[in-house]
GROMACS .gro file of C-alpha atoms in nm:
model
  123
    1MET     CA    1   6.416  -0.776  13.814
    2LYS     CA    2   6.793  -0.803  13.759
    3ILE     CA    3   6.742  -0.802  13.382
    4ILE     CA    4   6.537  -0.481  13.402
    5LYS     CA    5   6.805  -0.311  13.615
    6LYS     CA    6   7.080  -0.419  13.375
    7THR     CA    7   6.876  -0.304  13.076
    8THR     CA    8   6.801   0.030  13.241
    9ILE     CA    9   7.167   0.084  13.321
   10ALA     CA   10   7.270  -0.017  12.968
   11LEU     CA   11   7.011   0.219  12.813
   12PHE     CA   12   7.129   0.498  13.040
   13LEU     CA   13   7.496   0.450  12.955
   14LEU     CA   14   7.449   0.391  12.582
   15PRO     CA   15   7.386   0.756  12.478
   16ILE     CA   16   7.658   0.880  12.708
   17THR     CA   17   7.909   0.636  12.561
   18PHE     CA   18   7.825   0.705  12.198
   19GLY     CA   19   7.781   1.078  12.256
   20CYS     CA   20   8.122   1.108  12.416
   21GLN     CA   21   8.289   0.909  12.141
   22LEU     CA   22   8.133   1.127  11.871
   23LYS     CA   23   8.226   1.446  12.052
   24ASN     CA   24   8.584   1.328  12.110
   25LYS     CA   25   8.619   1.231  11.744
   26THR     CA   26   8.504   1.577  11.632
   27HIS     CA   27   8.732   1.743  11.885
   28PHE     CA   28   9.022   1.529  11.766
   29ILE     CA   29   8.967   1.640  11.406
   30GLU     CA   30   8.959   2.003  11.510
   31LYS     CA   31   9.268   1.963  11.729
   32SER     CA   32   9.450   1.788  11.447
   33THR     CA   33   9.367   2.071  11.208
   34ILE     CA   34   9.477   2.329  11.463
   35ASN     CA   35   9.806   2.145  11.521
   36LYS     CA   36   9.881   2.133  11.148
   37ILE     CA   37   9.802   2.499  11.095
   38THR     CA   38   9.999   2.614  11.401
   39ALA     CA   39  10.302   2.415  11.288
   40LEU     CA   40  10.275   2.573  10.945
   41THR     CA   41  10.215   2.924  11.079
   42SER     CA   42  10.500   2.914  11.328
   43SER     CA   43  10.739   2.777  11.065
   44ILE     CA   44  10.644   3.048  10.815
   45HIS     CA   45  10.687   3.309  11.090
   46PHE     CA   46  11.034   3.172  11.171
   47LEU     CA   47  11.136   3.178  10.805
   48LYS     CA   48  11.009   3.532  10.774
   49GLU     CA   49  11.172   3.670  11.089
   50GLU     CA   50  11.491   3.467  11.130
   51CYS     CA   51  11.575   3.367  10.772
   52ASN     CA   52  11.511   3.704  10.605
   53ASN     CA   53  11.223   3.582  10.388
   54GLU     CA   54  11.007   3.893  10.424
   55TRP     CA   55  10.815   3.806  10.108
   56LEU     CA   56  10.639   3.516  10.283
   57PRO     CA   57  10.271   3.566  10.376
   58SER     CA   58  10.146   3.705  10.705
   59GLU     CA   59   9.995   3.485  10.973
   60ALA     CA   60   9.639   3.563  10.860
   61GLU     CA   61   9.725   3.489  10.495
   62THR     CA   62   9.897   3.163  10.595
   63ILE     CA   63   9.595   3.049  10.797
   64SER     CA   64   9.353   3.140  10.516
   65ALA     CA   65   9.564   2.962  10.254
   66ALA     CA   66   9.600   2.651  10.470
   67LEU     CA   67   9.225   2.638  10.534
   68ARG     CA   68   9.156   2.676  10.161
   69MET     CA   69   9.396   2.393  10.080
   70MET     CA   70   9.230   2.175  10.346
   71GLY     CA   71   8.892   2.244  10.189
   72GLN     CA   72   8.761   2.440  10.487
   73ASN     CA   73   8.515   2.722  10.435
   74LYS     CA   74   8.662   3.037  10.586
   75SER     CA   75   8.320   3.163  10.695
   76ASP     CA   76   8.276   2.850  10.911
   77ILE     CA   77   8.589   2.928  11.113
   78SER     CA   78   8.535   3.113  11.440
   79THR     CA   79   8.737   3.391  11.595
   80GLU     CA   80   8.816   3.148  11.877
   81PHE     CA   81   8.977   2.916  11.621
   82HIS     CA   82   9.203   3.199  11.493
   83THR     CA   83   9.290   3.304  11.848
   84GLU     CA   84   9.384   2.949  11.945
   85ILE     CA   85   9.597   2.909  11.634
   86SER     CA   86   9.771   3.240  11.695
   87SER     CA   87   9.855   3.168  12.059
   88MET     CA   88   9.974   2.813  11.984
   89ALA     CA   89  10.179   2.937  11.688
   90LYS     CA   90  10.360   3.186  11.914
   91ILE     CA   91  10.451   2.904  12.152
   92ARG     CA   92  10.576   2.684  11.866
   93TYR     CA   93  10.772   2.977  11.718
   94ALA     CA   94  10.948   3.026  12.052
   95GLU     CA   95  11.029   2.654  12.061
   96ILE     CA   96  11.173   2.662  11.710
   97LYS     CA   97  11.372   2.974  11.789
   98SER     CA   98  11.514   2.831  12.112
   99ASP     CA   99  11.622   2.503  11.951
  100ILE     CA  100  11.998   2.450  11.975
  101LEU     CA  101  12.046   2.400  11.600
  102GLU     CA  102  12.203   2.685  11.411
  103ASN     CA  103  11.960   2.915  11.231
  104ASP     CA  104  12.106   2.828  10.890
  105ILE     CA  105  12.023   2.462  10.941
  106LYS     CA  106  11.673   2.540  11.071
  107CYS     CA  107  11.613   2.775  10.777
  108ARG     CA  108  11.718   2.516  10.519
  109GLU     CA  109  11.513   2.239  10.680
  110LEU     CA  110  11.199   2.452  10.709
  111GLU     CA  111  11.236   2.583  10.353
  112ASN     CA  112  11.263   2.223  10.228
  113LEU     CA  113  10.965   2.108  10.435
  114LEU     CA  114  10.746   2.399  10.330
  115SER     CA  115  10.853   2.434   9.968
  116ASN     CA  116  10.530   2.284   9.828
  117PHE     CA  117  10.313   2.507  10.044
  118ILE     CA  118  10.518   2.815   9.952
  119ILE     CA  119  10.487   2.734   9.581
  120LYS     CA  120  10.109   2.684   9.610
  121ILE     CA  121  10.054   3.000   9.811
  122ASN     CA  122  10.249   3.210   9.561
  123ASN     CA  123  10.043   3.085   9.267
   0.00000   0.00000   0.00000
């Protein structure tokens, strides 16, 4: 009787355990992608607005280029994804802007960090 109860409990918990792990792994990948793109988008926005680099791409162009480079199909990306990226990018932009470093230093560091992306997006 105890073996049947333990087996029943184990069979009940097994799908929940594996289902949750699979879902969390997928969510982690999506969150990781969103974090990378928001960091990129907010940095490009800062360079454009605060460092007088008006020639840099818009937010939508930056997101599209980043997704292409990551091998993502743009048609698979939802409006919710773009909205989340946009709102998170605004928050990160405000954080970059409010940092105590001088703008010249921030501009140089971001230009160095993003130079490969900027070269690829302009080609």
